[in-house]
Amino acid sequence: MTTLYGYFRSSAAYRVRIALNLKDLEYDQVPVNLVKGEQRSETFRAHNPQGLVPALVTDDGTTLTQSLAICEYLEELHPSPALLPLEPAERARVRALAQLVASEIHPLNNLRVLKYLVHELKVDDEAKLAWYRHWVTTGFDALEAMLSREAGSGDFCHGDAPTLADVCLVPQVFNAERFECDLSAHPRIRRIVANCRALDAFQQAAPSEQPDAS
């Protein structure tokens, strides 16, 4: 059985849960509590020396890390339903949308960065929140423009079925909502996320549905 090591509120683990669900793949979960520092334990670092979730252990014992790499592994092994279009330019567009979220927004706002701001740089909660909201707004402004202007957009980020871009977007919006970011200027993003959340694969991947939810 494939095993996913993750944390219920981790955006990166959330992405992998969505991808696994969209492809209707069975998997076990092993919670790694990021707040308690379990990701730094020797036991978990045996799976991922970075001390980051997710880690996916496959049926043959291979351990995979980094959420986008895991999602593309699943795509290559189980190509239907597809998370990436067939046409090269369209594939590049979906990857660009996904990386805008996963590489530009998320790394600036994940838990270890926020903890560093508070504990090492002595930033107060108000400044930390301003930091978080600034980078979400900057990224979402660009994403909203791309989704609104480019011909490839549909009911989802690309076309009328979920892709890797939606897999990345939904967890980031979840976190933006947790931090009470103003999303009123991003109607296309909100509409696409609503379409995603209507699907079982996204509902079952939601943080509130995970065994370690608290």
mmCIF file of N, CA, C and O in Angstrom, residues 51-138:
data_model
loop_
_atom_site.group_PDB
_atom_site.id
_atom_site.type_symbol
_atom_site.label_atom_id
_atom_site.label_comp_id
_atom_site.label_asym_id
_atom_site.label_seq_id
_atom_site.Cartn_x
_atom_site.Cartn_y
_atom_site.Cartn_z
ATOM 1 N N GLY A 51 13.350 17.179 6.147
ATOM 2 C CA GLY A 51 12.423 17.397 7.249
ATOM 3 C C GLY A 51 11.186 18.149 6.818
ATOM 4 O O GLY A 51 10.648 18.966 7.568
ATOM 5 N N LEU A 52 10.721 17.870 5.614
ATOM 6 C CA LEU A 52 9.531 18.522 5.064
ATOM 7 C C LEU A 52 8.518 17.474 4.640
ATOM 8 O O LEU A 52 8.890 16.373 4.218
ATOM 9 N N VAL A 53 7.237 17.814 4.744
ATOM 10 C CA VAL A 53 6.191 16.969 4.180
ATOM 11 C C VAL A 53 5.747 17.592 2.851
ATOM 12 O O VAL A 53 5.889 18.800 2.656
ATOM 13 N N PRO A 54 5.248 16.721 1.953
ATOM 14 C CA PRO A 54 4.961 15.302 2.108
ATOM 15 C C PRO A 54 6.155 14.419 1.743
ATOM 16 O O PRO A 54 7.108 14.857 1.109
ATOM 17 N N ALA A 55 6.029 13.164 2.148
ATOM 18 C CA ALA A 55 6.864 12.087 1.627
ATOM 19 C C ALA A 55 5.913 10.963 1.236
ATOM 20 O O ALA A 55 4.998 10.644 1.992
ATOM 21 N N LEU A 56 6.106 10.419 0.073
ATOM 22 C CA LEU A 56 5.260 9.328 -0.413
ATOM 23 C C LEU A 56 6.107 8.080 -0.554
ATOM 24 O O LEU A 56 7.098 8.075 -1.292
ATOM 25 N N VAL A 57 5.741 7.029 0.181
ATOM 26 C CA VAL A 57 6.446 5.748 0.087
ATOM 27 C C VAL A 57 5.600 4.825 -0.774
ATOM 28 O O VAL A 57 4.454 4.520 -0.445
ATOM 29 N N THR A 58 6.147 4.394 -1.894
ATOM 30 C CA THR A 58 5.411 3.586 -2.859
ATOM 31 C C THR A 58 5.368 2.127 -2.434
ATOM 32 O O THR A 58 6.023 1.715 -1.473
ATOM 33 N N ASP A 59 4.616 1.343 -3.183
ATOM 34 C CA ASP A 59 4.440 -0.073 -2.861
ATOM 35 C C ASP A 59 5.759 -0.828 -2.792
ATOM 36 O O ASP A 59 5.899 -1.778 -2.024
ATOM 37 N N ASP A 60 6.746 -0.415 -3.602
ATOM 38 C CA ASP A 60 8.023 -1.131 -3.622
ATOM 39 C C ASP A 60 9.038 -0.547 -2.644
ATOM 40 O O ASP A 60 10.208 -0.930 -2.652
ATOM 41 N N GLY A 61 8.586 0.410 -1.805
ATOM 42 C CA GLY A 61 9.466 0.963 -0.786
ATOM 43 C C GLY A 61 10.221 2.209 -1.199
ATOM 44 O O GLY A 61 10.976 2.766 -0.406
ATOM 45 N N THR A 62 10.044 2.664 -2.432
ATOM 46 C CA THR A 62 10.689 3.891 -2.887
ATOM 47 C C THR A 62 10.060 5.094 -2.200
ATOM 48 O O THR A 62 8.830 5.180 -2.096
ATOM 49 N N THR A 63 10.877 6.019 -1.739
ATOM 50 C CA THR A 63 10.380 7.232 -1.102
ATOM 51 C C THR A 63 10.528 8.417 -2.042
ATOM 52 O O THR A 63 11.624 8.659 -2.578
ATOM 53 N N LEU A 64 9.441 9.132 -2.247
ATOM 54 C CA LEU A 64 9.421 10.317 -3.113
ATOM 55 C C LEU A 64 9.137 11.544 -2.258
ATOM 56 O O LEU A 64 8.345 11.486 -1.314
ATOM 57 N N THR A 65 9.764 12.656 -2.604
ATOM 58 C CA THR A 65 9.541 13.908 -1.899
ATOM 59 C C THR A 65 9.264 15.026 -2.901
ATOM 60 O O THR A 65 9.399 14.818 -4.115
ATOM 61 N N GLN A 66 8.892 16.199 -2.367
ATOM 62 C CA GLN A 66 8.519 17.381 -3.146
ATOM 63 C C GLN A 66 7.180 17.131 -3.871
ATOM 64 O O GLN A 66 7.067 16.264 -4.740
ATOM 65 N N SER A 67 6.194 17.923 -3.512
ATOM 66 C CA SER A 67 4.822 17.649 -3.944
ATOM 67 C C SER A 67 4.642 17.649 -5.459
ATOM 68 O O SER A 67 3.947 16.786 -5.998
ATOM 69 N N LEU A 68 5.259 18.600 -6.165
ATOM 70 C CA LEU A 68 5.072 18.617 -7.618
ATOM 71 C C LEU A 68 5.750 17.430 -8.281
ATOM 72 O O LEU A 68 5.216 16.872 -9.252
ATOM 73 N N ALA A 69 6.891 17.036 -7.759
ATOM 74 C CA ALA A 69 7.563 15.842 -8.294
ATOM 75 C C ALA A 69 6.696 14.604 -8.066
ATOM 76 O O ALA A 69 6.586 13.741 -8.948
ATOM 77 N N ILE A 70 6.075 14.521 -6.898
ATOM 78 C CA ILE A 70 5.192 13.386 -6.604
ATOM 79 C C ILE A 70 3.992 13.393 -7.547
ATOM 80 O O ILE A 70 3.611 12.354 -8.102
ATOM 81 N N CYS A 71 3.396 14.557 -7.744
ATOM 82 C CA CYS A 71 2.226 14.648 -8.632
ATOM 83 C C CYS A 71 2.580 14.258 -10.058
ATOM 84 O O CYS A 71 1.808 13.567 -10.737
ATOM 85 N N GLU A 72 3.760 14.672 -10.526
ATOM 86 C CA GLU A 72 4.153 14.304 -11.891
ATOM 87 C C GLU A 72 4.498 12.810 -11.974
ATOM 88 O O GLU A 72 4.254 12.172 -13.007
ATOM 89 N N TYR A 73 5.032 12.243 -10.910
ATOM 90 C CA TYR A 73 5.250 10.790 -10.855
ATOM 91 C C TYR A 73 3.918 10.063 -10.996
ATOM 92 O O TYR A 73 3.797 9.106 -11.783
ATOM 93 N N LEU A 74 2.911 10.516 -10.249
ATOM 94 C CA LEU A 74 1.590 9.890 -10.339
ATOM 95 C C LEU A 74 1.015 10.048 -11.743
ATOM 96 O O LEU A 74 0.373 9.133 -12.270
ATOM 97 N N GLU A 75 1.265 11.205 -12.359
ATOM 98 C CA GLU A 75 0.775 11.450 -13.719
ATOM 99 C C GLU A 75 1.416 10.490 -14.713
ATOM 100 O O GLU A 75 0.750 9.965 -15.614
ATOM 101 N N GLU A 76 2.710 10.271 -14.559
ATOM 102 C CA GLU A 76 3.413 9.387 -15.486
ATOM 103 C C GLU A 76 2.998 7.928 -15.299
ATOM 104 O O GLU A 76 2.882 7.178 -16.273
ATOM 105 N N LEU A 77 2.759 7.549 -14.061
ATOM 106 C CA LEU A 77 2.404 6.161 -13.767
ATOM 107 C C LEU A 77 0.920 5.881 -14.038
ATOM 108 O O LEU A 77 0.557 4.774 -14.451
ATOM 109 N N HIS A 78 0.084 6.885 -13.808
ATOM 110 C CA HIS A 78 -1.369 6.743 -13.968
ATOM 111 C C HIS A 78 -1.875 7.935 -14.795
ATOM 112 O O HIS A 78 -2.423 8.898 -14.247
ATOM 113 N N PRO A 79 -1.693 7.898 -16.108
ATOM 114 C CA PRO A 79 -1.958 9.072 -16.945
ATOM 115 C C PRO A 79 -3.427 9.458 -17.099
ATOM 116 O O PRO A 79 -3.724 10.531 -17.640
ATOM 117 N N SER A 80 -4.333 8.625 -16.633
ATOM 118 C CA SER A 80 -5.757 8.948 -16.759
ATOM 119 C C SER A 80 -6.442 8.830 -15.400
ATOM 120 O O SER A 80 -6.231 7.839 -14.682
ATOM 121 N N PRO A 81 -7.227 9.863 -15.051
ATOM 122 C CA PRO A 81 -7.448 11.135 -15.737
ATOM 123 C C PRO A 81 -6.210 12.032 -15.675
ATOM 124 O O PRO A 81 -5.489 12.015 -14.675
ATOM 125 N N ALA A 82 -6.015 12.778 -16.722
ATOM 126 C CA ALA A 82 -4.781 13.546 -16.875
ATOM 127 C C ALA A 82 -4.781 14.813 -16.038
ATOM 128 O O ALA A 82 -5.785 15.526 -15.967
ATOM 129 N N LEU A 83 -3.636 15.090 -15.416
ATOM 130 C CA LEU A 83 -3.430 16.362 -14.725
ATOM 131 C C LEU A 83 -2.680 17.360 -15.592
ATOM 132 O O LEU A 83 -2.574 18.532 -15.239
ATOM 133 N N LEU A 84 -2.134 16.873 -16.704
ATOM 134 C CA LEU A 84 -1.428 17.727 -17.654
ATOM 135 C C LEU A 84 -1.972 17.476 -19.054
ATOM 136 O O LEU A 84 -2.193 16.325 -19.434
ATOM 137 N N PRO A 85 -2.202 18.546 -19.827
ATOM 138 C CA PRO A 85 -2.692 18.365 -21.195
ATOM 139 C C PRO A 85 -1.648 17.670 -22.073
ATOM 140 O O PRO A 85 -0.466 17.607 -21.720
ATOM 141 N N LEU A 86 -2.070 17.194 -23.231
ATOM 142 C CA LEU A 86 -1.169 16.513 -24.149
ATOM 143 C C LEU A 86 -0.310 17.484 -24.939
ATOM 144 O O LEU A 86 0.861 17.230 -25.204
ATOM 145 N N GLU A 87 -0.885 18.614 -25.331
ATOM 146 C CA GLU A 87 -0.185 19.563 -26.209
ATOM 147 C C GLU A 87 0.902 20.297 -25.420
ATOM 148 O O GLU A 87 0.648 20.788 -24.314
ATOM 149 N N PRO A 88 2.137 20.371 -25.942
ATOM 150 C CA PRO A 88 3.257 20.915 -25.166
ATOM 151 C C PRO A 88 3.044 22.328 -24.619
ATOM 152 O O PRO A 88 3.391 22.594 -23.467
ATOM 153 N N ALA A 89 2.502 23.222 -25.430
ATOM 154 C CA ALA A 89 2.299 24.593 -24.952
ATOM 155 C C ALA A 89 1.268 24.636 -23.821
ATOM 156 O O ALA A 89 1.405 25.411 -22.864
ATOM 157 N N GLU A 90 0.252 23.800 -23.925
ATOM 158 C CA GLU A 90 -0.752 23.742 -22.868
ATOM 159 C C GLU A 90 -0.167 23.131 -21.593
ATOM 160 O O GLU A 90 -0.475 23.574 -20.478
ATOM 161 N N ARG A 91 0.675 22.121 -21.742
ATOM 162 C CA ARG A 91 1.345 21.533 -20.581
ATOM 163 C C ARG A 91 2.203 22.582 -19.880
ATOM 164 O O ARG A 91 2.229 22.672 -18.646
ATOM 165 N N ALA A 92 2.902 23.380 -20.688
ATOM 166 C CA ALA A 92 3.750 24.426 -20.121
ATOM 167 C C ALA A 92 2.905 25.459 -19.383
ATOM 168 O O ALA A 92 3.303 25.950 -18.316
ATOM 169 N N ARG A 93 1.745 25.789 -19.920
ATOM 170 C CA ARG A 93 0.876 26.760 -19.246
ATOM 171 C C ARG A 93 0.407 26.225 -17.889
ATOM 172 O O ARG A 93 0.440 26.945 -16.891
ATOM 173 N N VAL A 94 -0.029 24.981 -17.860
ATOM 174 C CA VAL A 94 -0.495 24.397 -16.598
ATOM 175 C C VAL A 94 0.641 24.362 -15.584
ATOM 176 O O VAL A 94 0.458 24.693 -14.407
ATOM 177 N N ARG A 95 1.829 23.972 -16.025
ATOM 178 C CA ARG A 95 2.975 23.959 -15.109
ATOM 179 C C ARG A 95 3.292 25.363 -14.596
ATOM 180 O O ARG A 95 3.648 25.540 -13.426
ATOM 181 N N ALA A 96 3.187 26.363 -15.470
ATOM 182 C CA ALA A 96 3.461 27.734 -15.049
ATOM 183 C C ALA A 96 2.465 28.199 -13.993
ATOM 184 O O ALA A 96 2.844 28.833 -12.997
ATOM 185 N N LEU A 97 1.188 27.897 -14.195
ATOM 186 C CA LEU A 97 0.169 28.270 -13.210
ATOM 187 C C LEU A 97 0.425 27.564 -11.878
ATOM 188 O O LEU A 97 0.311 28.164 -10.805
ATOM 189 N N ALA A 98 0.766 26.280 -11.960
ATOM 190 C CA ALA A 98 1.045 25.511 -10.742
ATOM 191 C C ALA A 98 2.257 26.065 -10.010
ATOM 192 O O ALA A 98 2.246 26.231 -8.781
ATOM 193 N N GLN A 99 3.309 26.391 -10.758
ATOM 194 C CA GLN A 99 4.529 26.870 -10.133
ATOM 195 C C GLN A 99 4.384 28.293 -9.604
ATOM 196 O O GLN A 99 5.074 28.664 -8.635
ATOM 197 N N LEU A 100 3.506 29.079 -10.201
ATOM 198 C CA LEU A 100 3.242 30.407 -9.643
ATOM 199 C C LEU A 100 2.802 30.278 -8.184
ATOM 200 O O LEU A 100 3.223 31.054 -7.325
ATOM 201 N N VAL A 101 1.969 29.285 -7.926
ATOM 202 C CA VAL A 101 1.504 29.050 -6.555
ATOM 203 C C VAL A 101 2.574 28.345 -5.736
ATOM 204 O O VAL A 101 2.970 28.799 -4.653
ATOM 205 N N ALA A 102 3.053 27.221 -6.240
ATOM 206 C CA ALA A 102 3.922 26.352 -5.443
ATOM 207 C C ALA A 102 5.337 26.897 -5.273
ATOM 208 O O ALA A 102 5.997 26.591 -4.272
ATOM 209 N N SER A 103 5.807 27.694 -6.229
ATOM 210 C CA SER A 103 7.186 28.177 -6.176
ATOM 211 C C SER A 103 7.299 29.659 -5.830
ATOM 212 O O SER A 103 8.368 30.095 -5.383
ATOM 213 N N GLU A 104 6.234 30.427 -6.047
ATOM 214 C CA GLU A 104 6.308 31.867 -5.829
ATOM 215 C C GLU A 104 5.551 32.333 -4.586
ATOM 216 O O GLU A 104 6.027 33.204 -3.865
ATOM 217 N N ILE A 105 4.378 31.776 -4.335
ATOM 218 C CA ILE A 105 3.574 32.205 -3.186
ATOM 219 C C ILE A 105 3.892 31.365 -1.956
ATOM 220 O O ILE A 105 4.287 31.885 -0.908
ATOM 221 N N HIS A 106 3.736 30.073 -2.081
ATOM 222 C CA HIS A 106 3.806 29.181 -0.918
ATOM 223 C C HIS A 106 5.128 29.226 -0.149
ATOM 224 O O HIS A 106 5.114 29.286 1.087
ATOM 225 N N PRO A 107 6.299 29.228 -0.823
ATOM 226 C CA PRO A 107 7.546 29.195 -0.050
ATOM 227 C C PRO A 107 7.742 30.401 0.870
ATOM 228 O O PRO A 107 8.420 30.290 1.893
ATOM 229 N N LEU A 108 7.159 31.528 0.529
ATOM 230 C CA LEU A 108 7.301 32.722 1.361
ATOM 231 C C LEU A 108 6.387 32.700 2.576
ATOM 232 O O LEU A 108 6.573 33.495 3.510
ATOM 233 N N ASN A 109 5.406 31.806 2.561
ATOM 234 C CA ASN A 109 4.361 31.840 3.586
ATOM 235 C C ASN A 109 4.190 30.533 4.340
ATOM 236 O O ASN A 109 3.228 30.389 5.090
ATOM 237 N N ASN A 110 5.108 29.584 4.161
ATOM 238 C CA ASN A 110 4.901 28.317 4.865
ATOM 239 C C ASN A 110 5.302 28.444 6.335
ATOM 240 O O ASN A 110 5.845 29.463 6.778
ATOM 241 N N LEU A 111 5.020 27.411 7.107
ATOM 242 C CA LEU A 111 5.133 27.477 8.566
ATOM 243 C C LEU A 111 6.538 27.824 9.023
ATOM 244 O O LEU A 111 6.724 28.641 9.929
ATOM 245 N N ARG A 112 7.552 27.216 8.415
ATOM 246 C CA ARG A 112 8.905 27.461 8.914
ATOM 247 C C ARG A 112 9.365 28.889 8.651
ATOM 248 O O ARG A 112 10.120 29.456 9.448
ATOM 249 N N VAL A 113 8.893 29.499 7.565
ATOM 250 C CA VAL A 113 9.226 30.902 7.298
ATOM 251 C C VAL A 113 8.533 31.811 8.306
ATOM 252 O O VAL A 113 9.142 32.733 8.862
ATOM 253 N N LEU A 114 7.250 31.549 8.553
ATOM 254 C CA LEU A 114 6.513 32.366 9.520
ATOM 255 C C LEU A 114 7.122 32.242 10.916
ATOM 256 O O LEU A 114 7.215 33.232 11.657
ATOM 257 N N LYS A 115 7.545 31.024 11.283
ATOM 258 C CA LYS A 115 8.188 30.836 12.586
ATOM 259 C C LYS A 115 9.511 31.601 12.661
ATOM 260 O O LYS A 115 9.859 32.169 13.702
ATOM 261 N N TYR A 116 10.257 31.619 11.566
ATOM 262 C CA TYR A 116 11.524 32.336 11.545
ATOM 263 C C TYR A 116 11.299 33.836 11.714
ATOM 264 O O TYR A 116 12.047 34.519 12.440
ATOM 265 N N LEU A 117 10.272 34.343 11.049
ATOM 266 C CA LEU A 117 9.950 35.763 11.194
ATOM 267 C C LEU A 117 9.683 36.123 12.654
ATOM 268 O O LEU A 117 10.147 37.154 13.154
ATOM 269 N N VAL A 118 8.954 35.260 13.330
ATOM 270 C CA VAL A 118 8.550 35.545 14.712
ATOM 271 C C VAL A 118 9.682 35.294 15.700
ATOM 272 O O VAL A 118 10.027 36.156 16.519
ATOM 273 N N HIS A 119 10.309 34.125 15.621
ATOM 274 C CA HIS A 119 11.253 33.721 16.652
ATOM 275 C C HIS A 119 12.664 34.273 16.450
ATOM 276 O O HIS A 119 13.348 34.596 17.422
ATOM 277 N N GLU A 120 13.088 34.388 15.203
ATOM 278 C CA GLU A 120 14.448 34.849 14.937
ATOM 279 C C GLU A 120 14.511 36.345 14.641
ATOM 280 O O GLU A 120 15.418 37.035 15.105
ATOM 281 N N LEU A 121 13.572 36.842 13.858
ATOM 282 C CA LEU A 121 13.587 38.256 13.485
ATOM 283 C C LEU A 121 12.721 39.124 14.390
ATOM 284 O O LEU A 121 12.654 40.335 14.217
ATOM 285 N N LYS A 122 12.027 38.460 15.335
ATOM 286 C CA LYS A 122 11.223 39.156 16.343
ATOM 287 C C LYS A 122 10.124 40.028 15.727
ATOM 288 O O LYS A 122 9.799 41.100 16.221
ATOM 289 N N VAL A 123 9.530 39.541 14.653
ATOM 290 C CA VAL A 123 8.412 40.225 14.007
ATOM 291 C C VAL A 123 7.145 39.965 14.824
ATOM 292 O O VAL A 123 6.904 38.831 15.251
ATOM 293 N N ASP A 124 6.339 40.992 15.045
ATOM 294 C CA ASP A 124 5.112 40.777 15.810
ATOM 295 C C ASP A 124 4.020 40.185 14.918
ATOM 296 O O ASP A 124 4.177 40.087 13.691
ATOM 297 N N ASP A 125 2.918 39.771 15.534
ATOM 298 C CA ASP A 125 1.860 39.082 14.797
ATOM 299 C C ASP A 125 1.267 39.949 13.691
ATOM 300 O O ASP A 125 0.934 39.445 12.615
ATOM 301 N N GLU A 126 1.130 41.232 13.942
ATOM 302 C CA GLU A 126 0.559 42.131 12.932
ATOM 303 C C GLU A 126 1.452 42.212 11.696
ATOM 304 O O GLU A 126 0.972 42.156 10.563
ATOM 305 N N ALA A 127 2.750 42.320 11.926
ATOM 306 C CA ALA A 127 3.684 42.387 10.800
ATOM 307 C C ALA A 127 3.747 41.056 10.063
ATOM 308 O O ALA A 127 3.855 41.010 8.835
ATOM 309 N N LYS A 128 3.701 39.956 10.822
ATOM 310 C CA LYS A 128 3.704 38.631 10.197
ATOM 311 C C LYS A 128 2.494 38.469 9.285
ATOM 312 O O LYS A 128 2.605 37.963 8.161
ATOM 313 N N LEU A 129 1.336 38.901 9.761
ATOM 314 C CA LEU A 129 0.118 38.798 8.971
ATOM 315 C C LEU A 129 0.200 39.677 7.727
ATOM 316 O O LEU A 129 -0.240 39.288 6.638
ATOM 317 N N ALA A 130 0.776 40.866 7.874
ATOM 318 C CA ALA A 130 0.948 41.764 6.723
ATOM 319 C C ALA A 130 1.860 41.129 5.675
ATOM 320 O O ALA A 130 1.611 41.224 4.465
ATOM 321 N N TRP A 131 2.927 40.482 6.144
ATOM 322 C CA TRP A 131 3.840 39.758 5.248
ATOM 323 C C TRP A 131 3.073 38.690 4.474
ATOM 324 O O TRP A 131 3.156 38.595 3.252
ATOM 325 N N TYR A 132 2.337 37.872 5.200
ATOM 326 C CA TYR A 132 1.594 36.776 4.578
ATOM 327 C C TYR A 132 0.630 37.320 3.513
ATOM 328 O O TYR A 132 0.609 36.852 2.375
ATOM 329 N N ARG A 133 -0.163 38.296 3.893
ATOM 330 C CA ARG A 133 -1.175 38.814 2.978
ATOM 331 C C ARG A 133 -0.555 39.506 1.765
ATOM 332 O O ARG A 133 -1.106 39.419 0.657
ATOM 333 N N HIS A 134 0.574 40.158 1.965
ATOM 334 C CA HIS A 134 1.234 40.832 0.837
ATOM 335 C C HIS A 134 1.593 39.839 -0.259
ATOM 336 O O HIS A 134 1.311 40.068 -1.447
ATOM 337 N N TRP A 135 2.220 38.731 0.117
ATOM 338 C CA TRP A 135 2.686 37.784 -0.896
ATOM 339 C C TRP A 135 1.536 37.001 -1.516
ATOM 340 O O TRP A 135 1.587 36.652 -2.704
ATOM 341 N N VAL A 136 0.483 36.742 -0.756
ATOM 342 C CA VAL A 136 -0.703 36.114 -1.341
ATOM 343 C C VAL A 136 -1.336 37.050 -2.363
ATOM 344 O O VAL A 136 -1.659 36.640 -3.485
ATOM 345 N N THR A 137 -1.502 38.303 -1.988
ATOM 346 C CA THR A 137 -2.128 39.269 -2.905
ATOM 347 C C THR A 137 -1.293 39.457 -4.160
ATOM 348 O O THR A 137 -1.827 39.465 -5.283
ATOM 349 N N THR A 138 0.021 39.603 -3.997
ATOM 350 C CA THR A 138 0.893 39.782 -5.157
ATOM 351 C C THR A 138 0.776 38.598 -6.118
ATOM 352 O O THR A 138 0.644 38.774 -7.341
#
